PDB file of C-alpha atoms and ligand atoms in Angstrom:
ATOM      1  CA  MET Z 402      11.528  16.614   0.164  1.00 98.00           C
ATOM      2  CA  ARG Z 403      10.761  12.958   0.640  1.00 98.00           C
ATOM      3  CA  ARG Z 404      10.769  10.139  -1.878  1.00 98.00           C
ATOM      4  CA  ILE Z 405       8.541   7.136  -1.186  1.00 98.00           C
ATOM      5  CA  ALA Z 406       8.644   3.919  -3.192  1.00 98.00           C
ATOM      6  CA  HIS Z 407       5.235   2.243  -3.000  1.00 98.00           C
ATOM      7  CA  ILE Z 408       5.387  -1.447  -3.911  1.00 98.00           C
ATOM      8  CA  SER Z 409       2.530  -3.900  -3.559  1.00 98.00           C
ATOM      9  CA  ASP Z 410       1.289  -7.415  -4.207  1.00 98.00           C
ATOM     10  CA  LEU Z 411       4.671  -9.086  -4.506  1.00 98.00           C
ATOM     11  CA  HIS Z 412       2.965 -12.499  -4.244  1.00 98.00           C
ATOM     12  CA  PHE Z 413       6.035 -14.631  -3.550  1.00 98.00           C
ATOM     13  CA  GLY Z 414       5.126 -18.085  -4.830  1.00 98.00           C
ATOM     14  CA  ALA Z 415       3.789 -16.428  -7.988  1.00 98.00           C
ATOM     15  CA  GLU Z 416       6.698 -14.042  -8.449  1.00 98.00           C
ATOM     16  CA  GLU Z 417       8.805 -13.562 -11.547  1.00 98.00           C
ATOM     17  CA  ARG Z 418      12.273 -13.807 -10.124  1.00 98.00           C
ATOM     18  CA  HIS Z 419      14.021 -11.674 -12.746  1.00 98.00           C
ATOM     19  CA  ILE Z 420      11.451  -8.890 -12.222  1.00 98.00           C
ATOM     20  CA  GLY Z 421      12.113  -9.068  -8.479  1.00 98.00           C
ATOM     21  CA  GLU Z 422      15.818  -8.588  -9.176  1.00 98.00           C
ATOM     22  CA  GLY Z 423      14.936  -5.699 -11.486  1.00 98.00           C
ATOM     23  CA  LEU Z 424      12.872  -4.093  -8.750  1.00 98.00           C
ATOM     24  CA  LEU Z 425      15.712  -4.344  -6.227  1.00 98.00           C
ATOM     25  CA  ASP Z 426      18.056  -2.796  -8.828  1.00 98.00           C
ATOM     26  CA  ASP Z 427      15.627   0.045  -9.468  1.00 98.00           C
ATOM     27  CA  LEU Z 428      15.092   0.714  -5.768  1.00 98.00           C
ATOM     28  CA  SER Z 429      18.841   0.855  -5.223  1.00 97.00           C
ATOM     29  CA  ARG Z 430      19.099   3.484  -7.985  1.00 96.00           C
ATOM     30  CA  GLN Z 431      16.098   5.573  -6.906  1.00 94.00           C
ATOM     31  CA  LEU Z 432      17.215   5.839  -3.276  1.00 95.00           C
ATOM     32  CA  PRO Z 433      13.803   6.343  -1.629  1.00 98.00           C
ATOM     33  CA  HIS Z 434      13.656   7.661   1.928  1.00 98.00           C
ATOM     34  CA  LEU Z 435      11.032   5.007   2.652  1.00 98.00           C
ATOM     35  CA  VAL Z 436       9.695   1.903   0.913  1.00 98.00           C
ATOM     36  CA  VAL Z 437       6.018   1.142   1.558  1.00 98.00           C
ATOM     37  CA  VAL Z 438       4.833  -2.427   0.969  1.00 98.00           C
ATOM     38  CA  SER Z 439       1.035  -2.545   0.807  1.00 98.00           C
ATOM     39  CA  GLY Z 440       0.329  -6.240   1.354  1.00 98.00           C
ATOM     40  CA  ASP Z 441       0.000  -9.598  -0.393  1.00 98.00           C
ATOM     41  CA  LEU Z 442       3.639 -10.446   0.114  1.00 98.00           C
ATOM     42  CA  THR Z 443       2.857 -14.096  -0.613  1.00 98.00           C
ATOM     43  CA  GLN Z 444       0.600 -16.127  -2.853  1.00 97.00           C
ATOM     44  CA  ARG Z 445      -0.672 -18.680  -0.304  1.00 96.00           C
ATOM     45  CA  ALA Z 446       0.882 -17.673   3.028  1.00 96.00           C
ATOM     46  CA  ARG Z 447       3.248 -20.668   2.953  1.00 96.00           C
ATOM     47  CA  SER Z 448       6.409 -20.590   5.076  1.00 97.00           C
ATOM     48  CA  SER Z 449       8.632 -20.950   1.998  1.00 98.00           C
ATOM     49  CA  GLN Z 450       6.895 -17.967   0.406  1.00 98.00           C
ATOM     50  CA  PHE Z 451       7.340 -15.849   3.521  1.00 98.00           C
ATOM     51  CA  ILE Z 452      11.013 -16.865   3.669  1.00 98.00           C
ATOM     52  CA  ALA Z 453      11.429 -15.598   0.094  1.00 98.00           C
ATOM     53  CA  ALA Z 454       9.567 -12.379   0.950  1.00 98.00           C
ATOM     54  CA  ARG Z 455      11.744 -11.872   4.019  1.00 98.00           C
ATOM     55  CA  ALA Z 456      14.916 -12.371   1.921  1.00 98.00           C
ATOM     56  CA  PHE Z 457      13.613  -9.771  -0.533  1.00 98.00           C
ATOM     57  CA  LEU Z 458      12.886  -7.223   2.214  1.00 98.00           C
ATOM     58  CA  ASP Z 459      16.338  -7.830   3.681  1.00 98.00           C
ATOM     59  CA  ARG Z 460      17.861  -6.662   0.408  1.00 98.00           C
ATOM     60  CA  ILE Z 461      16.082  -3.288   0.467  1.00 97.00           C
ATOM     61  CA  ALA Z 462      18.604  -0.690   1.603  1.00 94.00           C
ATOM     62  CA  ALA Z 463      15.991   1.909   2.695  1.00 96.00           C
ATOM     63  CA  PRO Z 464      13.709   1.806   5.745  1.00 98.00           C
ATOM     64  CA  TYR Z 465      10.457   0.062   4.901  1.00 98.00           C
ATOM     65  CA  LEU Z 466       6.940  -0.117   6.286  1.00 98.00           C
ATOM     66  CA  VAL Z 467       4.839  -3.164   5.534  1.00 98.00           C
ATOM     67  CA  VAL Z 468       1.223  -4.272   6.020  1.00 98.00           C
ATOM     68  CA  PRO Z 469      -0.292  -7.687   5.259  1.00 98.00           C
ATOM     69  CA  GLY Z 470      -2.822  -8.521   2.561  1.00 98.00           C
ATOM     70  CA  ASN Z 471      -5.532 -11.159   2.238  1.00 96.00           C
ATOM     71  CA  HIS Z 472      -3.090 -13.567   0.567  1.00 97.00           C
ATOM     72  CA  ASP Z 473      -0.901 -13.468   3.682  1.00 97.00           C
ATOM     73  CA  ILE Z 474      -3.606 -15.432   5.526  1.00 95.00           C
ATOM     74  CA  PRO Z 475      -3.725 -19.190   4.689  1.00 89.00           C
ATOM     75  CA  LEU Z 476      -6.643 -20.016   2.404  1.00 81.00           C
ATOM     76  CA  TYR Z 477      -7.044 -23.794   2.613  1.00 70.00           C
ATOM     77  CA  ASN Z 478      -5.921 -24.640   6.152  1.00 76.00           C
ATOM     78  CA  VAL Z 479      -9.169 -23.590   7.834  1.00 71.00           C
ATOM     79  CA  LEU Z 480      -7.974 -24.149  11.412  1.00 71.00           C
ATOM     80  CA  HIS Z 481      -4.838 -22.142  10.821  1.00 73.00           C
ATOM     81  CA  ARG Z 482      -6.859 -19.521   8.961  1.00 70.00           C
ATOM     82  CA  LEU Z 483      -9.293 -18.985  11.832  1.00 71.00           C
ATOM     83  CA  MET Z 484      -7.093 -19.594  14.888  1.00 74.00           C
ATOM     84  CA  ARG Z 485      -3.870 -17.846  13.923  1.00 82.00           C
ATOM     85  CA  PRO Z 486      -4.386 -16.191  10.551  1.00 87.00           C
ATOM     86  CA  LEU Z 487      -1.266 -14.035  10.440  1.00 94.00           C
ATOM     87  CA  SER Z 488       1.108 -16.164  12.531  1.00 94.00           C
ATOM     88  CA  ARG Z 489       3.511 -16.768   9.648  1.00 96.00           C
ATOM     89  CA  TYR Z 490       3.390 -13.115   8.619  1.00 98.00           C
ATOM     90  CA  ARG Z 491       4.202 -12.172  12.219  1.00 97.00           C
ATOM     91  CA  HIS Z 492       6.982 -14.733  12.419  1.00 98.00           C
ATOM     92  CA  TYR Z 493       8.748 -14.024   9.143  1.00 98.00           C
ATOM     93  CA  ILE Z 494       7.845 -10.432   8.285  1.00 98.00           C
ATOM     94  CA  THR Z 495       6.952  -8.444  11.407  1.00 98.00           C
ATOM     95  CA  ALA Z 496       4.952  -8.730  14.608  1.00 97.00           C
ATOM     96  CA  ASP Z 497       4.108  -5.031  14.317  1.00 97.00           C
ATOM     97  CA  MET Z 498       0.466  -4.780  13.241  1.00 96.00           C
ATOM     98  CA  HIS Z 499       0.442  -0.992  13.707  1.00 97.00           C
ATOM     99  CA  PRO Z 500       3.556   0.152  11.857  1.00 98.00           C
ATOM    100  CA  PHE Z 501       4.355   3.834  12.138  1.00 98.00           C
ATOM    101  CA  TYR Z 502       7.179   5.721  10.467  1.00 98.00           C
ATOM    102  CA  HIS Z 503       7.865   9.382  11.020  1.00 97.00           C
ATOM    103  CA  ASP Z 504      10.696  11.793  10.445  1.00 97.00           C
ATOM    104  CA  GLY Z 505      10.967  15.574  10.121  1.00 96.00           C
ATOM    105  CA  GLU Z 506       8.649  15.719   7.074  1.00 97.00           C
ATOM    106  CA  LEU Z 507       6.655  12.527   6.854  1.00 98.00           C
ATOM    107  CA  ALA Z 508       4.306  10.471   9.062  1.00 98.00           C
ATOM    108  CA  VAL Z 509       3.219   7.108   7.666  1.00 98.00           C
ATOM    109  CA  VAL Z 510       0.767   4.771   9.416  1.00 98.00           C
ATOM    110  CA  GLY Z 511       0.070   1.212   8.274  1.00 98.00           C
ATOM    111  CA  VAL Z 512      -3.212  -0.586   8.962  1.00 98.00           C
ATOM    112  CA  ASN Z 513      -3.932  -4.306   8.637  1.00 98.00           C
ATOM    113  CA  THR Z 514      -7.139  -4.729   6.622  1.00 98.00           C
ATOM    114  CA  ALA Z 515      -6.792  -8.496   5.989  1.00 96.00           C
ATOM    115  CA  ARG Z 516      -9.437 -10.660   7.676  1.00 93.00           C
ATOM    116  CA  SER Z 517      -9.775 -14.417   8.041  1.00 84.00           C
ATOM    117  CA  SER Z 518     -13.571 -14.163   7.929  1.00 80.00           C
ATOM    118  CA  THR Z 519     -13.634 -13.170   4.265  1.00 76.00           C
ATOM    119  CA  LEU Z 520     -11.800 -14.621   1.312  1.00 73.00           C
ATOM    120  CA  LYS Z 521     -10.545 -11.419  -0.224  1.00 86.00           C
ATOM    121  CA  GLU Z 522     -12.392  -8.413   1.125  1.00 90.00           C
ATOM    122  CA  GLY Z 523     -10.851  -6.327   3.887  1.00 96.00           C
ATOM    123  CA  ARG Z 524     -11.999  -4.183   6.764  1.00 97.00           C
ATOM    124  CA  ILE Z 525     -10.845  -1.629   9.313  1.00 97.00           C
ATOM    125  CA  SER Z 526     -12.030  -2.068  12.894  1.00 97.00           C
ATOM    126  CA  HIS Z 527     -13.162   0.693  15.245  1.00 98.00           C
ATOM    127  CA  SER Z 528     -10.100   0.112  17.422  1.00 98.00           C
ATOM    128  CA  GLN Z 529      -7.817   0.410  14.384  1.00 98.00           C
ATOM    129  CA  ILE Z 530      -9.476   3.716  13.503  1.00 98.00           C
ATOM    130  CA  ASP Z 531      -8.907   4.941  17.075  1.00 98.00           C
ATOM    131  CA  ARG Z 532      -5.316   3.803  16.872  1.00 98.00           C
ATOM    132  CA  LEU Z 533      -4.499   5.499  13.592  1.00 97.00           C
ATOM    133  CA  ARG Z 534      -6.078   8.700  14.875  1.00 97.00           C
ATOM    134  CA  ALA Z 535      -3.822   8.568  17.937  1.00 98.00           C
ATOM    135  CA  GLN Z 536      -0.765   7.846  15.783  1.00 98.00           C
ATOM    136  CA  PHE Z 537      -1.417  10.772  13.425  1.00 98.00           C
ATOM    137  CA  ASP Z 538      -2.318  13.065  16.313  1.00 97.00           C
ATOM    138  CA  SER Z 539       0.969  12.252  18.073  1.00 98.00           C
ATOM    139  CA  VAL Z 540       3.088  14.008  15.440  1.00 98.00           C
ATOM    140  CA  PRO Z 541       3.326  17.707  14.491  1.00 97.00           C
ATOM    141  CA  SER Z 542       0.498  18.809  12.214  1.00 95.00           C
ATOM    142  CA  HIS Z 543       2.831  20.099   9.479  1.00 96.00           C
ATOM    143  CA  LEU Z 544       4.092  16.587   8.653  1.00 98.00           C
ATOM    144  CA  PHE Z 545       2.851  15.019   5.429  1.00 98.00           C
ATOM    145  CA  LYS Z 546       0.546  12.239   6.625  1.00 98.00           C
ATOM    146  CA  VAL Z 547       0.134   8.995   4.723  1.00 98.00           C
ATOM    147  CA  LEU Z 548      -1.989   5.898   5.397  1.00 98.00           C
ATOM    148  CA  VAL Z 549      -1.001   2.498   4.012  1.00 98.00           C
ATOM    149  CA  SER Z 550      -3.587  -0.274   3.660  1.00 98.00           C
ATOM    150  CA  HIS Z 551      -3.870  -3.321   1.447  1.00 98.00           C
ATOM    151  CA  HIS Z 552      -7.514  -2.858   0.515  1.00 98.00           C
ATOM    152  CA  PRO Z 553      -8.595   0.120  -1.584  1.00 98.00           C
ATOM    153  CA  PHE Z 554     -10.375   3.340  -0.596  1.00 98.00           C
ATOM    154  CA  LEU Z 555     -11.158   4.391  -4.161  1.00 98.00           C
ATOM    155  CA  PRO Z 556     -12.317   2.212  -7.076  1.00 98.00           C
ATOM    156  CA  PRO Z 557     -10.827   2.433 -10.547  1.00 97.00           C
ATOM    157  CA  SER Z 558     -12.787   4.893 -12.710  1.00 94.00           C
ATOM    158  CA  HIS Z 559     -13.877   2.141 -15.129  1.00 93.00           C
ATOM    159  CA  SER Z 560     -15.251  -0.066 -12.333  1.00 95.00           C
ATOM    160  CA  THR Z 561     -16.912   2.032  -9.651  1.00 94.00           C
ATOM    161  CA  GLU Z 562     -18.682  -1.013  -8.142  1.00 95.00           C
ATOM    162  CA  THR Z 563     -15.352  -2.471  -6.991  1.00 96.00           C
ATOM    163  CA  ALA Z 564     -15.485  -3.490  -3.319  1.00 96.00           C
ATOM    164  CA  LEU Z 565     -13.693  -1.032  -1.054  1.00 97.00           C
ATOM    165  CA  VAL Z 566     -12.271  -1.604   2.390  1.00 97.00           C
ATOM    166  CA  GLY Z 567     -14.998  -2.137   5.002  1.00 96.00           C
ATOM    167  CA  ARG Z 568     -15.891   0.976   7.071  1.00 97.00           C
ATOM    168  CA  VAL Z 569     -14.354   3.129   4.363  1.00 98.00           C
ATOM    169  CA  ARG Z 570     -16.575   6.122   5.191  1.00 97.00           C
ATOM    170  CA  LEU Z 571     -15.810   6.111   8.900  1.00 97.00           C
ATOM    171  CA  ALA Z 572     -12.108   5.655   8.204  1.00 98.00           C
ATOM    172  CA  LEU Z 573     -12.100   8.527   5.700  1.00 98.00           C
ATOM    173  CA  LYS Z 574     -13.912  10.797   8.137  1.00 98.00           C
ATOM    174  CA  THR Z 575     -11.212  10.124  10.711  1.00 98.00           C
ATOM    175  CA  LEU Z 576      -8.415  10.514   8.171  1.00 98.00           C
ATOM    176  CA  GLU Z 577      -9.842  13.867   7.096  1.00 97.00           C
ATOM    177  CA  ALA Z 578      -9.883  15.025  10.716  1.00 97.00           C
ATOM    178  CA  CYS Z 579      -6.287  13.836  11.237  1.00 96.00           C
ATOM    179  CA  GLY Z 580      -4.990  15.768   8.229  1.00 96.00           C
ATOM    180  CA  CYS Z 581      -4.093  12.642   6.246  1.00 98.00           C
ATOM    181  CA  ALA Z 582      -3.090  13.731   2.729  1.00 98.00           C
ATOM    182  CA  LEU Z 583      -2.408  10.459   0.928  1.00 98.00           C
ATOM    183  CA  ILE Z 584      -3.556   6.819   1.004  1.00 98.00           C
ATOM    184  CA  LEU Z 585      -1.416   4.078  -0.546  1.00 98.00           C
ATOM    185  CA  SER Z 586      -3.063   0.732  -1.315  1.00 98.00           C
ATOM    186  CA  GLY Z 587      -2.947  -2.313  -3.570  1.00 98.00           C
ATOM    187  CA  HIS Z 588      -4.990  -5.537  -3.860  1.00 98.00           C
ATOM    188  CA  LEU Z 589      -6.491  -4.838  -7.304  1.00 98.00           C
ATOM    189  CA  HIS Z 590      -3.209  -5.167  -9.219  1.00 98.00           C
ATOM    190  CA  LEU Z 591      -4.087  -1.948 -11.040  1.00 98.00           C
ATOM    191  CA  ALA Z 592      -2.092   1.281 -10.981  1.00 98.00           C
ATOM    192  CA  TYR Z 593      -4.268   4.370 -10.750  1.00 98.00           C
ATOM    193  CA  SER Z 594      -4.587   7.484  -8.643  1.00 98.00           C
ATOM    194  CA  GLY Z 595      -6.972  10.292  -7.868  1.00 97.00           C
ATOM    195  CA  ASP Z 596      -8.694  12.389  -5.261  1.00 97.00           C
ATOM    196  CA  ALA Z 597     -11.064  10.398  -3.020  1.00 98.00           C
ATOM    197  CA  LYS Z 598     -13.385  13.383  -2.505  1.00 97.00           C
ATOM    198  CA  PRO Z 599     -15.246  13.465  -5.856  1.00 96.00           C
ATOM    199  CA  PHE Z 600     -16.170   9.790  -5.359  1.00 97.00           C
ATOM    200  CA  HIS Z 601     -16.959   9.919  -1.634  1.00 97.00           C
ATOM    201  CA  LEU Z 602     -19.320  12.875  -1.787  1.00 96.00           C
ATOM    202  CA  GLU Z 603     -19.632  13.146   1.991  1.00 96.00           C
ATOM    203  CA  MET Z 604     -15.956  14.127   2.251  1.00 97.00           C
ATOM    204  CA  LYS Z 605     -15.169  17.745   3.049  1.00 95.00           C
ATOM    205  CA  ARG Z 606     -11.444  17.599   2.423  1.00 95.00           C
ATOM    206  CA  SER Z 607      -9.448  16.145  -0.397  1.00 97.00           C
ATOM    207  CA  ILE Z 608      -7.277  13.033   0.165  1.00 98.00           C
ATOM    208  CA  LEU Z 609      -5.185  11.678  -2.671  1.00 98.00           C
ATOM    209  CA  VAL Z 610      -5.238   7.917  -3.312  1.00 98.00           C
ATOM    210  CA  ALA Z 611      -2.518   6.017  -5.148  1.00 98.00           C
ATOM    211  CA  GLN Z 612      -3.033   2.365  -6.019  1.00 98.00           C
ATOM    212  CA  ALA Z 613      -0.070   0.241  -7.058  1.00 98.00           C
ATOM    213  CA  GLY Z 614      -0.073  -2.643  -9.525  1.00 98.00           C
ATOM    214  CA  THR Z 615       1.493  -6.004  -8.746  1.00 98.00           C
ATOM    215  CA  ALA Z 616       5.207  -5.286  -8.503  1.00 98.00           C
ATOM    216  CA  ILE Z 617       6.733  -8.618  -9.454  1.00 98.00           C
ATOM    217  CA  SER Z 618       4.078 -11.364  -9.771  1.00 98.00           C
ATOM    218  CA  HIS Z 619       2.589 -12.966 -12.864  1.00 97.00           C
ATOM    219  CA  ARG Z 620      -0.907 -12.156 -11.523  1.00 96.00           C
ATOM    220  CA  ARG Z 621      -1.124  -9.165 -13.845  1.00 96.00           C
ATOM    221  CA  ARG Z 622      -4.484  -7.637 -14.807  1.00 95.00           C
ATOM    222  CA  ASP Z 623      -3.746  -6.510 -18.370  1.00 93.00           C
ATOM    223  CA  GLU Z 624      -1.099  -4.149 -17.034  1.00 96.00           C
ATOM    224  CA  PRO Z 625       2.658  -4.534 -16.751  1.00 98.00           C
ATOM    225  CA  ASN Z 626       4.270  -5.067 -13.373  1.00 98.00           C
ATOM    226  CA  ALA Z 627       4.697  -1.676 -11.768  1.00 98.00           C
ATOM    227  CA  TYR Z 628       5.242   0.312  -8.625  1.00 98.00           C
ATOM    228  CA  ASN Z 629       4.827   3.959  -7.615  1.00 98.00           C
ATOM    229  CA  GLN Z 630       7.528   6.516  -6.904  1.00 98.00           C
ATOM    230  CA  ILE Z 631       6.142   9.458  -4.988  1.00 98.00           C
ATOM    231  CA  VAL Z 632       8.053  12.654  -4.322  1.00 98.00           C
ATOM    232  CA  VAL Z 633       6.531  14.999  -1.762  1.00 98.00           C
ATOM    233  CA  ASP Z 634       7.981  18.490  -1.714  1.00 97.00           C
ATOM    234  CA  GLY Z 635       6.023  21.158   0.136  1.00 93.00           C
ATOM    235  CA  ASP Z 636       2.583  21.366  -1.467  1.00 94.00           C
ATOM    236  CA  ARG Z 637       3.692  19.512  -4.557  1.00 97.00           C
ATOM    237  CA  LEU Z 638       3.446  15.773  -5.119  1.00 98.00           C
ATOM    238  CA  ASP Z 639       4.941  14.001  -8.121  1.00 98.00           C
ATOM    239  CA  LEU Z 640       3.650  10.510  -8.800  1.00 98.00           C
ATOM    240  CA  GLU Z 641       5.538   8.302 -11.191  1.00 98.00           C
ATOM    241  CA  VAL Z 642       4.426   4.818 -12.175  1.00 98.00           C
ATOM    242  CA  ARG Z 643       7.548   2.813 -12.922  1.00 98.00           C
ATOM    243  CA  ALA Z 644       6.677  -0.267 -14.962  1.00 98.00           C
ATOM    244  CA  TRP Z 645       8.618  -3.309 -16.112  1.00 98.00           C
ATOM    245  CA  ASP Z 646       9.455  -2.880 -19.799  1.00 98.00           C
ATOM    246  CA  GLY Z 647      10.839  -6.371 -20.289  1.00 97.00           C
ATOM    247  CA  LYS Z 648      14.336  -5.447 -19.178  1.00 98.00           C
ATOM    248  CA  GLN Z 649      14.015  -2.963 -16.350  1.00 98.00           C
ATOM    249  CA  PHE Z 650      11.642  -0.700 -14.456  1.00 98.00           C
ATOM    250  CA  ALA Z 651      11.230   2.615 -16.279  1.00 98.00           C
ATOM    251  CA  THR Z 652       8.897   5.607 -16.251  1.00 98.00           C
ATOM    252  CA  ALA Z 653       5.488   4.600 -17.631  1.00 98.00           C
ATOM    253  CA  LYS Z 654       3.286   7.434 -16.407  1.00 97.00           C
ATOM    254  CA  THR Z 655       3.760  10.646 -14.466  1.00 98.00           C
ATOM    255  CA  LYS Z 656       1.258  12.879 -12.740  1.00 98.00           C
ATOM    256  CA  GLN Z 657       1.878  16.079 -10.805  1.00 98.00           C
ATOM    257  CA  PHE Z 658      -0.410  17.321  -8.067  1.00 98.00           C
ATOM    258  CA  ARG Z 659      -0.494  20.482  -6.002  1.00 97.00           C
ATOM    259  CA  ARG Z 660      -2.243  20.901  -2.691  1.00 95.00           C
ATOM    260  CA  SER Z 661      -4.405  24.028  -2.575  1.00 93.00           C
ATOM    261  CA  ASP Z 662      -7.212  25.316  -0.367  1.00 89.00           C
ATOM    262  CA  GLU Z 663      -9.604  23.448  -2.673  1.00 89.00           C
ATOM    263  CA  GLY Z 664      -7.687  20.220  -2.282  1.00 92.00           C
ATOM    264  CA  TRP Z 665      -5.427  18.251  -4.623  1.00 96.00           C
ATOM    265  CA  ILE Z 666      -5.202  19.748  -8.115  1.00 95.00           C
ATOM    266  CA  VAL Z 667      -3.623  18.016 -11.098  1.00 95.00           C
ATOM    267  CA  VAL Z 668      -1.017  20.392 -12.585  1.00 94.00           C
TER     268      VAL Z 668
HETATM  269 FE1  LIG D 570      -2.763  -9.262  -4.604  1.00 84.47          FE
HETATM  270 FE1  LIG D 571      -5.149  -8.775  -2.056  1.00 84.47          FE
END
């Protein structure tokens, strides 16, 4: 059994400090095996915001895996944006642009989808696809394989025109071949989940997608601040959205899935 805490879109610079403290409290109670941070650690990629994000990460007791988001690239400083877009992220957060966590049950690969050439959309390159294939192929096939990206692979059901990560089809084809079972993303500040296969009709195998809301920022989209707790146990996956209720993070929604020959089934 493995417990993953999936937090996203912290947006330091637009954070609500007391909610950040509440999140650290909740994480210390939930004791995840791994914390996944799916990008947008800062609001404007300023040094002070990265310093605050770094201090937050330093207070997480569990191992964590982090990828950048579009907000972690400077918006207004065009030279900085084009010449060294993620230099502050690399300096304060991590220089590892291909993070990879694995243990006896879990293999988690992170991919950087943030690009300086677009304001908010993201993309996966061919070399990143080759790399994630090699990472997943390097571990035993029975491990539960998870991809982490900032930009989404599946739109919310009420807004199917939502822009997805660039090269989504090619990436999904590779992820299917690698045995990837779950994709964790953010960016939209909306918490939802579902099988990617019914939307991407070309897919032959089911991959579950879980999107996290903004964990601690005031950039809410008509939803409370929230994060995902995911428990993987054999063929069963329990997804719990833990949302801020004004005082603490508490269970807001739960969904149980089972992996069958037909793919992920809601139970
Ligand atoms: Fe965001
Ligand atoms: Fe974003």
